[in-house]
CSV table of C-alpha atoms and ligand atoms in Angstrom, one decimal:
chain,number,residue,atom,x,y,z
A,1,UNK,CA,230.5,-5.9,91.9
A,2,UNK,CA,228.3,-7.7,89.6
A,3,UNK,CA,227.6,-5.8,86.2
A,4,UNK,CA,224.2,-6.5,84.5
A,5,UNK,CA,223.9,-5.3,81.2
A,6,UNK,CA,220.2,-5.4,79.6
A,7,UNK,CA,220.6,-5.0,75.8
A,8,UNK,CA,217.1,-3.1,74.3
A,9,UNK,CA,216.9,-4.2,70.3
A,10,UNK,CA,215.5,-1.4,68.5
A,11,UNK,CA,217.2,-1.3,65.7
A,12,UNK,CA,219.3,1.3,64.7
A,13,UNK,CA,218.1,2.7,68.2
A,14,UNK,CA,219.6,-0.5,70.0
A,15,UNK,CA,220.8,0.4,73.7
A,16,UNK,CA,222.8,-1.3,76.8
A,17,UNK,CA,221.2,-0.7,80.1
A,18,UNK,CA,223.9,-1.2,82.9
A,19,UNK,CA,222.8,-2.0,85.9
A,20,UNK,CA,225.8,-2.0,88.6
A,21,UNK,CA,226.4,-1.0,91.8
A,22,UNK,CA,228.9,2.5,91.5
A,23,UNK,CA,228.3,2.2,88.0
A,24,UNK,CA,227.9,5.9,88.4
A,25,UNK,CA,231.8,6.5,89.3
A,26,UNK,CA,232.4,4.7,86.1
A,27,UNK,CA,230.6,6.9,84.0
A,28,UNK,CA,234.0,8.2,81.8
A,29,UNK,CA,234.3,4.2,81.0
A,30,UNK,CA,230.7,3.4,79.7
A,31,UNK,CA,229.6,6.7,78.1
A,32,UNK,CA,231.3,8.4,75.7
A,33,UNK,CA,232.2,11.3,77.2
A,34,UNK,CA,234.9,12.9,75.3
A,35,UNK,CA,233.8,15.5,74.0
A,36,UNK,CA,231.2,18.7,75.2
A,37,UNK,CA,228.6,17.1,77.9
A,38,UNK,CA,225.7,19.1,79.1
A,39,UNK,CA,224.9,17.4,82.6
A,40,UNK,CA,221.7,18.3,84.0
A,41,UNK,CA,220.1,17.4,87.1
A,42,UNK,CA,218.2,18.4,90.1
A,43,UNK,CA,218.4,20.3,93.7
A,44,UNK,CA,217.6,17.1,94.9
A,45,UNK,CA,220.4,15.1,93.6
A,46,UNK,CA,223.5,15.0,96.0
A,47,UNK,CA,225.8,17.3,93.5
A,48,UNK,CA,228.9,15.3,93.6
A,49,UNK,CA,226.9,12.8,91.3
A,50,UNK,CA,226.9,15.7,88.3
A,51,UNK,CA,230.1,16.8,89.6
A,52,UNK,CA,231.8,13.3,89.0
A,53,UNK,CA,230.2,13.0,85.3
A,54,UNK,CA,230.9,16.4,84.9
A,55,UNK,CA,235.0,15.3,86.1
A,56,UNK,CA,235.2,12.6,83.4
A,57,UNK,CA,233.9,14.0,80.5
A,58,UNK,CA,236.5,16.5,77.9
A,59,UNK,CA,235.0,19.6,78.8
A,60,UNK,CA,231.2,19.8,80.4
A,61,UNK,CA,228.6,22.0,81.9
A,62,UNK,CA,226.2,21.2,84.8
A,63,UNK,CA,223.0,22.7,84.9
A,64,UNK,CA,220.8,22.2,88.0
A,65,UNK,CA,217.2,22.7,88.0
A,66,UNK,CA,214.6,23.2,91.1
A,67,UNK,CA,213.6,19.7,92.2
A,68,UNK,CA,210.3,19.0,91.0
A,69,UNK,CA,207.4,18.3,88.9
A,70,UNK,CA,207.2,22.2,88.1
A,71,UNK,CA,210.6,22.2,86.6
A,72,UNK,CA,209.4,20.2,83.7
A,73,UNK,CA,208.5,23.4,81.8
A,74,UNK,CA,208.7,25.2,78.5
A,75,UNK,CA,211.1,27.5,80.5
A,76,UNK,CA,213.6,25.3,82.1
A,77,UNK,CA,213.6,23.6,78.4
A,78,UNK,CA,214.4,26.3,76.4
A,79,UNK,CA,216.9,27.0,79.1
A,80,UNK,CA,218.7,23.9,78.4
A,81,UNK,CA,218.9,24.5,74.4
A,82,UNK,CA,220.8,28.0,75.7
A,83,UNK,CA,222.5,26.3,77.6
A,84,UNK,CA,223.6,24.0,74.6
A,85,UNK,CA,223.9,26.5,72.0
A,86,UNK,CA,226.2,29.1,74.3
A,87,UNK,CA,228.7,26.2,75.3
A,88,UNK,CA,229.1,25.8,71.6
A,89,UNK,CA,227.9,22.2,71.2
A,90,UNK,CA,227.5,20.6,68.2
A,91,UNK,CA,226.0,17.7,66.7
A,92,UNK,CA,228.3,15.2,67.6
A,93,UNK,CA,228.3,16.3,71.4
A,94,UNK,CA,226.0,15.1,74.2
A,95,UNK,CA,223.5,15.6,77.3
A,96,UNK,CA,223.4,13.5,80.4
A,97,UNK,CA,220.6,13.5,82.9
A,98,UNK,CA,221.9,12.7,86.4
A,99,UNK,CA,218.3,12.4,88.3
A,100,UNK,CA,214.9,11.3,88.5
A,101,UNK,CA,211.9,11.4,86.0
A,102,UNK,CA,211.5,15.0,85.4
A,103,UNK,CA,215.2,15.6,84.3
A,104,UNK,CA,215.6,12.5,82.5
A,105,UNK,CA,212.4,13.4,81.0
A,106,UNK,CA,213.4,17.0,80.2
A,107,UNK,CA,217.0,16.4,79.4
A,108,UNK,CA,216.3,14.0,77.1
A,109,UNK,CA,213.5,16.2,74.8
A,110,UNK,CA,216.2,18.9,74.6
A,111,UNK,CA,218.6,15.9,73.4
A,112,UNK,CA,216.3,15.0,71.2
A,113,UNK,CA,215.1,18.6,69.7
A,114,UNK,CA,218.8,20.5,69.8
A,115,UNK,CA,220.5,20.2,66.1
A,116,UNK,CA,217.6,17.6,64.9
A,117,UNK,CA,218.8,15.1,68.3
A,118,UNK,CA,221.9,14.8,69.8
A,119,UNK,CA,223.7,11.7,71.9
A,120,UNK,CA,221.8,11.5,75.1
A,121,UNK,CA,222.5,8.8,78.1
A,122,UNK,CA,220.4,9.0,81.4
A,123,UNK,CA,221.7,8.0,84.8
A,124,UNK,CA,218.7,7.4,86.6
A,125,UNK,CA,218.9,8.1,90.9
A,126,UNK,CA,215.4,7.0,91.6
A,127,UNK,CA,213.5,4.1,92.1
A,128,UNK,CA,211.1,5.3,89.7
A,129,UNK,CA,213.0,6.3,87.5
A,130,UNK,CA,215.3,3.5,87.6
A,131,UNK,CA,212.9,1.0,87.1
A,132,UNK,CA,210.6,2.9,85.0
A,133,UNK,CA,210.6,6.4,83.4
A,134,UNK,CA,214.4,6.1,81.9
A,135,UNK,CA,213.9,3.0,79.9
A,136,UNK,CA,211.8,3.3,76.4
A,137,UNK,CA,212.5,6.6,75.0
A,138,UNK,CA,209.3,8.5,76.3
A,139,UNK,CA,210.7,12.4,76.9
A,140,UNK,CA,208.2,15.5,77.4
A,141,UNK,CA,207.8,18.8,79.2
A,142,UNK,CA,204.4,19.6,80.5
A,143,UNK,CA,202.1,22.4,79.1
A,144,UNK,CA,199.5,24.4,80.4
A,145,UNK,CA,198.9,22.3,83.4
A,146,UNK,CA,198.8,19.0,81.2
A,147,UNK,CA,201.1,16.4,81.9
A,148,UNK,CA,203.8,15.3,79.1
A,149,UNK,CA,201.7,16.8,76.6
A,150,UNK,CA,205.0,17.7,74.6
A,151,UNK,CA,207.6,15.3,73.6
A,152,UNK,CA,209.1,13.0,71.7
A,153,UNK,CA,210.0,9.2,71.5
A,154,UNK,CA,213.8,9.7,71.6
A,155,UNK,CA,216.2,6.6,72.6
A,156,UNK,CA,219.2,7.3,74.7
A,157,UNK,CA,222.2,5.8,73.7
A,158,UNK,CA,223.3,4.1,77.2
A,159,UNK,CA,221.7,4.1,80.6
A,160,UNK,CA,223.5,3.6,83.7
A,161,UNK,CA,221.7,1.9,86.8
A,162,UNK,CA,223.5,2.8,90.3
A,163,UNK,CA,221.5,1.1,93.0
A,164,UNK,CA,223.9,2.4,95.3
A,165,UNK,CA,222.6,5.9,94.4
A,166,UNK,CA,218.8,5.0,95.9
A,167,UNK,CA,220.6,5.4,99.8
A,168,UNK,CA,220.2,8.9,99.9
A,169,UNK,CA,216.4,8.8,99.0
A,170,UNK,CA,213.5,9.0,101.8
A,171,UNK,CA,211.7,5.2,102.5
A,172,UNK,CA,208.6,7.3,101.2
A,173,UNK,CA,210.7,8.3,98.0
A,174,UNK,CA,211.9,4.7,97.7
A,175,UNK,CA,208.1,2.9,98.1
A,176,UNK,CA,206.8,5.6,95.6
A,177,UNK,CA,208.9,4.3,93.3
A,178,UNK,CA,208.8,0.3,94.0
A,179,UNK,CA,204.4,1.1,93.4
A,180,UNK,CA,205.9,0.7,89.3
A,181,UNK,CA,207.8,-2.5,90.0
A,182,UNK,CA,204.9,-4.2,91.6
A,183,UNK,CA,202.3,-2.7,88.6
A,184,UNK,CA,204.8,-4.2,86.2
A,185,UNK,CA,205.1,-7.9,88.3
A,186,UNK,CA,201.3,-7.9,88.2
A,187,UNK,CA,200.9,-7.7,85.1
A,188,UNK,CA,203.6,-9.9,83.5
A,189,UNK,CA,205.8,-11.4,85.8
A,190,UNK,CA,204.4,-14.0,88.4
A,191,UNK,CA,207.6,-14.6,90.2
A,192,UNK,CA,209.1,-11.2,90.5
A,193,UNK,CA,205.3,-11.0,92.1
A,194,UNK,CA,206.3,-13.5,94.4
A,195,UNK,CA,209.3,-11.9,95.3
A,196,UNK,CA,207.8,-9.1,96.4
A,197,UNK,CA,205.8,-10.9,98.8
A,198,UNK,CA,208.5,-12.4,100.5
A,199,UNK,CA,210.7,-9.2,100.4
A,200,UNK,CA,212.1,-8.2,103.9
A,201,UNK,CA,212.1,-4.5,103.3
A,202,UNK,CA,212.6,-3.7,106.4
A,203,UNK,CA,215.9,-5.3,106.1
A,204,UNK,CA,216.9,-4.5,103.0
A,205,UNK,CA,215.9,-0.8,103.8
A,206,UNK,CA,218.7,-1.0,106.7
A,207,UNK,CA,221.5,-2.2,104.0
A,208,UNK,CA,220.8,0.4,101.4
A,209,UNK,CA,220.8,3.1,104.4
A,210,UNK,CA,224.2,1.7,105.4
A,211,UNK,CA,225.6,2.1,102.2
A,212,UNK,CA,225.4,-1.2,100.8
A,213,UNK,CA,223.6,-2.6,97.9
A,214,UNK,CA,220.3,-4.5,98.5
A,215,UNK,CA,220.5,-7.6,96.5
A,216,UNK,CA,217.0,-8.1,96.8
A,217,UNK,CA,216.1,-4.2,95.6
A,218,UNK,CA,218.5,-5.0,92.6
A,219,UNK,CA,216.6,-7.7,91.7
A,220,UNK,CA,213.3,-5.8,91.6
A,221,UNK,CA,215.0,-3.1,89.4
A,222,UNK,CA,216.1,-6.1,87.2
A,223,UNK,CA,212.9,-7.5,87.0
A,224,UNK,CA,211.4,-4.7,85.8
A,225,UNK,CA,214.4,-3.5,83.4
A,226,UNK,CA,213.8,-6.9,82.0
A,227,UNK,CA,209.7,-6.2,81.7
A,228,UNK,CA,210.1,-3.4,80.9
A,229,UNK,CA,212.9,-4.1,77.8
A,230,UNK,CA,210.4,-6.8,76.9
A,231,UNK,CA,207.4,-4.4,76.7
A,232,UNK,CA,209.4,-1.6,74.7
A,233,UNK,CA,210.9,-3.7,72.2
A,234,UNK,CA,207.6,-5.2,71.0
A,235,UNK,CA,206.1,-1.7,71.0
A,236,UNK,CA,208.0,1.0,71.5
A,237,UNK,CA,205.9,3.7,70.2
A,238,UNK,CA,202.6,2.6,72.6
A,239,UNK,CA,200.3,1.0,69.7
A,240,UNK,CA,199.0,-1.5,71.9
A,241,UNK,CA,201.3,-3.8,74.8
A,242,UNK,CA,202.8,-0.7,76.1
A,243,UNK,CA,199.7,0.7,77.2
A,244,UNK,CA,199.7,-2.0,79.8
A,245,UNK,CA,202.1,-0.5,81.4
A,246,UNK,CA,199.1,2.4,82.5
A,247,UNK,CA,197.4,-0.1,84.6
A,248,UNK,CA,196.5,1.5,88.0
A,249,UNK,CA,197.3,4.9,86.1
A,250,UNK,CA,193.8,5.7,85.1
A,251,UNK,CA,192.3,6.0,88.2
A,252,UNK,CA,195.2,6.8,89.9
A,253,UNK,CA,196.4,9.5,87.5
A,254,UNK,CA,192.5,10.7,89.5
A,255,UNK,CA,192.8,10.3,92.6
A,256,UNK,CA,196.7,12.2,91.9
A,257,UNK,CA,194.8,14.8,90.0
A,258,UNK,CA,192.1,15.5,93.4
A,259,UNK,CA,195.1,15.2,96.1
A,260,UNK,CA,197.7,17.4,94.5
A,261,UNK,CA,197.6,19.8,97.4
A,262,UNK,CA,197.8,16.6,99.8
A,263,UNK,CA,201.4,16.2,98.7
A,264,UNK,CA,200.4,12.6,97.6
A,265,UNK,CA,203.2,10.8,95.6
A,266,UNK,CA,202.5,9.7,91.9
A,267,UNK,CA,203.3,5.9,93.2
A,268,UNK,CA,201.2,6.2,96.1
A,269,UNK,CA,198.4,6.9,93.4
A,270,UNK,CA,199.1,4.3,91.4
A,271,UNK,CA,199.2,1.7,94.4
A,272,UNK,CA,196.1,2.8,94.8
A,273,UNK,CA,194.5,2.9,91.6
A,274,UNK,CA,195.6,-0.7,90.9
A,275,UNK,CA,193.2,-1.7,93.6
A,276,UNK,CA,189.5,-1.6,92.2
A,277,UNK,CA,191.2,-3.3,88.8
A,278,UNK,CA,192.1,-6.5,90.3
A,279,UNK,CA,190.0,-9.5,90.9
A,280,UNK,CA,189.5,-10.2,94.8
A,281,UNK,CA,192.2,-12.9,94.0
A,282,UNK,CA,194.6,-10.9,93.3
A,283,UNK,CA,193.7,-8.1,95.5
A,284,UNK,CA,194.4,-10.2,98.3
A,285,UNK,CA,198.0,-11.0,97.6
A,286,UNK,CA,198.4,-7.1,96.6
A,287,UNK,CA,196.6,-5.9,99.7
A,288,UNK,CA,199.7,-7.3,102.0
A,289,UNK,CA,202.8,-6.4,99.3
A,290,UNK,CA,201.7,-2.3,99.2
A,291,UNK,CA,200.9,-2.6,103.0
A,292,UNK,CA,204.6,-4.0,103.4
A,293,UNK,CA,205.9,-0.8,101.1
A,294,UNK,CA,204.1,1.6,103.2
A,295,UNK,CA,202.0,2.0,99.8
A,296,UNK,CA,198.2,3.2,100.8
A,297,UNK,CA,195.5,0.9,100.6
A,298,UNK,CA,192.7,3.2,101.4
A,299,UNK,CA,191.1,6.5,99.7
A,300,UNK,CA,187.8,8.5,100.3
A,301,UNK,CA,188.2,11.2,97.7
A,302,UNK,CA,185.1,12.2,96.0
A,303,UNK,CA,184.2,9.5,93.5
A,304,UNK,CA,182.5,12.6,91.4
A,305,UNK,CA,186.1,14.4,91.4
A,306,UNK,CA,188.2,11.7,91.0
A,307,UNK,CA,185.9,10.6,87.8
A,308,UNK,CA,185.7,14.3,86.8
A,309,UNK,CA,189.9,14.0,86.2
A,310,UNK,CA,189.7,10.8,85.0
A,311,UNK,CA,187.4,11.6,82.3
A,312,UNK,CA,189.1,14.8,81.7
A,313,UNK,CA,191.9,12.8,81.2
A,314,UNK,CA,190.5,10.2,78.7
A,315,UNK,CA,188.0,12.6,76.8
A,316,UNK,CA,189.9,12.0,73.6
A,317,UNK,CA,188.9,8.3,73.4
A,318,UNK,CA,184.9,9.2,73.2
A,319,UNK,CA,182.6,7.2,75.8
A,320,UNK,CA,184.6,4.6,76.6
A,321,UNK,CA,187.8,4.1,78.7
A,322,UNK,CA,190.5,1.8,77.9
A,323,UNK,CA,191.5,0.0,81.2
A,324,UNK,CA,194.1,-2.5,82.2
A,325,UNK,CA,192.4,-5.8,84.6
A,326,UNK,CA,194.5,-7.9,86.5
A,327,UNK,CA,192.7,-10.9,87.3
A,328,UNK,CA,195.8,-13.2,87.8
A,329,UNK,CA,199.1,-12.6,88.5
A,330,UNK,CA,201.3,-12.1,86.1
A,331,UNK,CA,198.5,-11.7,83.6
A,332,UNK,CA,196.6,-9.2,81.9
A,333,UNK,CA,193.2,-8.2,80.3
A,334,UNK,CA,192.1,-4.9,78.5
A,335,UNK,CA,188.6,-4.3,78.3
A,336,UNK,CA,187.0,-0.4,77.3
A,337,UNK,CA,184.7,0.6,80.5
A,338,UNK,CA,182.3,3.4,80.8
A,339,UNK,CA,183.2,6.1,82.9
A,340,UNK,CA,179.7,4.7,85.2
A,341,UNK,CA,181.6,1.3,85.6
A,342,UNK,CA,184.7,2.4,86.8
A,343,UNK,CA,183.1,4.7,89.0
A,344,UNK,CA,181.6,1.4,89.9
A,345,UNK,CA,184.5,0.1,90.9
A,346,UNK,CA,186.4,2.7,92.6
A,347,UNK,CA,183.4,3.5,94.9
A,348,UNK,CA,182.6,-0.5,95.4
A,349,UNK,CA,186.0,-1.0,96.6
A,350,UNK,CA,187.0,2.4,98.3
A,351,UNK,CA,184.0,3.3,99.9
A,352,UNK,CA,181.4,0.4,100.4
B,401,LIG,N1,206.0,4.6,82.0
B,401,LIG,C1,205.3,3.9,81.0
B,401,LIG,C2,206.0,3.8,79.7
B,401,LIG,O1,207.2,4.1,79.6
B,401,LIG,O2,205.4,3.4,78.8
């Protein structure tokens, strides 16, 4: 199987990403697991993927916590810091998260917090958080209803990339995540833009549920490990070029925040946040590629409610709200709106 190895220079905080098909079942070769592993992931996660990390490593402990945004709490993360100190780890021992974005993003604050920071490597088995949420070093539990409000930059040491590991996840689950790889093409990378307009997903779909790898899904995830490695090393603590990477978050984190109880997927939202910040242009090529995905292209919440969250959201940065434009692909703008003009926009696109 092809190995692709993505190198992220940060210094003293340098990384490998590996992105392979059954990299997973190689885990005892590319980690360094000989010594006390704490393996943590999720109800969702088929268990022989812990299980097999858990196999390889000296001596280990897998914790599994309820699948779900909920999980990502002050309990479940002092639960893992127990967990730590009653298996007797020490500072030269490690966690590995075996999961999506709420355990990577968990398991990686307790890396970083137990003993003054620990080893920690993150085996991502979503598309979201494969092409996403494990790369860059961004860990957090939520707080009081508030999203990632505690955390810590914290670098793992490796990650592993098993695309072969996505088969098991619902079309939906896929899409949601594949909303990410499309923000990140918009904004930077013209061709792996192009790309996704002449996917076949329907195809491709039908080789990952038979168990093979999609070449053409790798070579989104590699796109955007290669964006996103790009993005991270210039700025990994989000001064400025990493905040790109919220475009369509703003109003989509929104329109998330008024359809909660609708089960809508954070990618889903961000599909359709992206929308009102293009220029027709773009919109028209994007239109098609989130149809494609099974992305929505249509919302009729309540402009006041969605701009209620929004500003909520935002209130820190006074009046004015940063925002990402697209008006080519594969380019960006920035430009600080009033809450009135992205209201604007949202409502002149949505619901005109
Ligand atoms: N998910 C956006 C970032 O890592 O900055």
């Amino acid at each position: 199987m092809n190995r692709e190895t993505i190198t992220l220079p940060l210094g003293v905080n340098s990384y490998d990403i590996v992105l392979e098909p059954c990299c997973l079942g190689q885990a005892g070769d590319l980690l360094n697991l000989n010594r006390k592993v704490l393996v943590v992931t999720d109800s969702g996660v088929p268990a022989s993927y812990a299980d097999s990390v858990a196999a390889a490593s000296l001596a280990a402990e897998v914790v599994c916590i309820p699948q779900g945004e909920a999980s990502k709490n002050f309990d479940h993360f002092r639960m893992l810091l127990s967990r730590m100190l009653a298996f007797g780890m020490g500072r030269g021992d490690c966690v590995v998260a075996v999961g999506g974005g709420v355990v990577g993003d968990m398991s990686g604050f307790a890396a970083a917090c137990y003993m003054r920071g620990i080893d920690f490597y993150n085996i991502p088995t979503t598309v979201l958080s494969q092409v996403d949420s494990s790369i860059g070093g961004k860990t957090a539990i939520d707080l009081d209803g508030i999203k990632n409000v505690v955390g810590a930059f914290y670098q793992p040491r490796r990650v592993l990339i098993d695309p072969t590991t996505l088969s098991t996840l619902s079309r939906r689950q896929i899409s949601n995540g594949l909303a990410e790889a499309v923000k990140m093409a918009l904004c930077f990378d013209q061709e792996a833009f192009a790309r996704f307009e002449s996917l076949d997903y329907e195809a491709e779909l039908a080789l990952l549920a038979s168990g093979r790898p999609s070449p053409a899904l790798i070579r989104i995830i590699s796109d955007a490990l290669h964006t996103k490695r790009d993005v991270v090393e210039k700025d990994e603590k989000e001064q400025g070029l990493r905040r790109v990477l919220n475009f369509g978050h703003t109003l989509g984190h929104g329109i998330e925040s008024v359809n909660v109880k609708n089960g809508m997927l954070h990618g889903e939202c961000v599909a359709l946040g992206m929308l009102p910040m293009c220029s027709d242009a773009v919109r028209e090529r994007l239109l098609p590629v989130l149809a494609k995905l099974g992305l929505p292209t249509t919302c009729d919440s309540d402009p006041d409610q969605v701009m209620q969250a929004v500003v909520h959201d935002k209130k820190k940065f006074g009046g004015k709200i940063r925002s990402i434009l697209v008006d080519a692909v594969g380019t960006f703008t920035e430009k600080e709106l009033t809450p009135e003009e992205l209201r604007q926009r949202y409502t002149g696109f949505f619901l005109s």
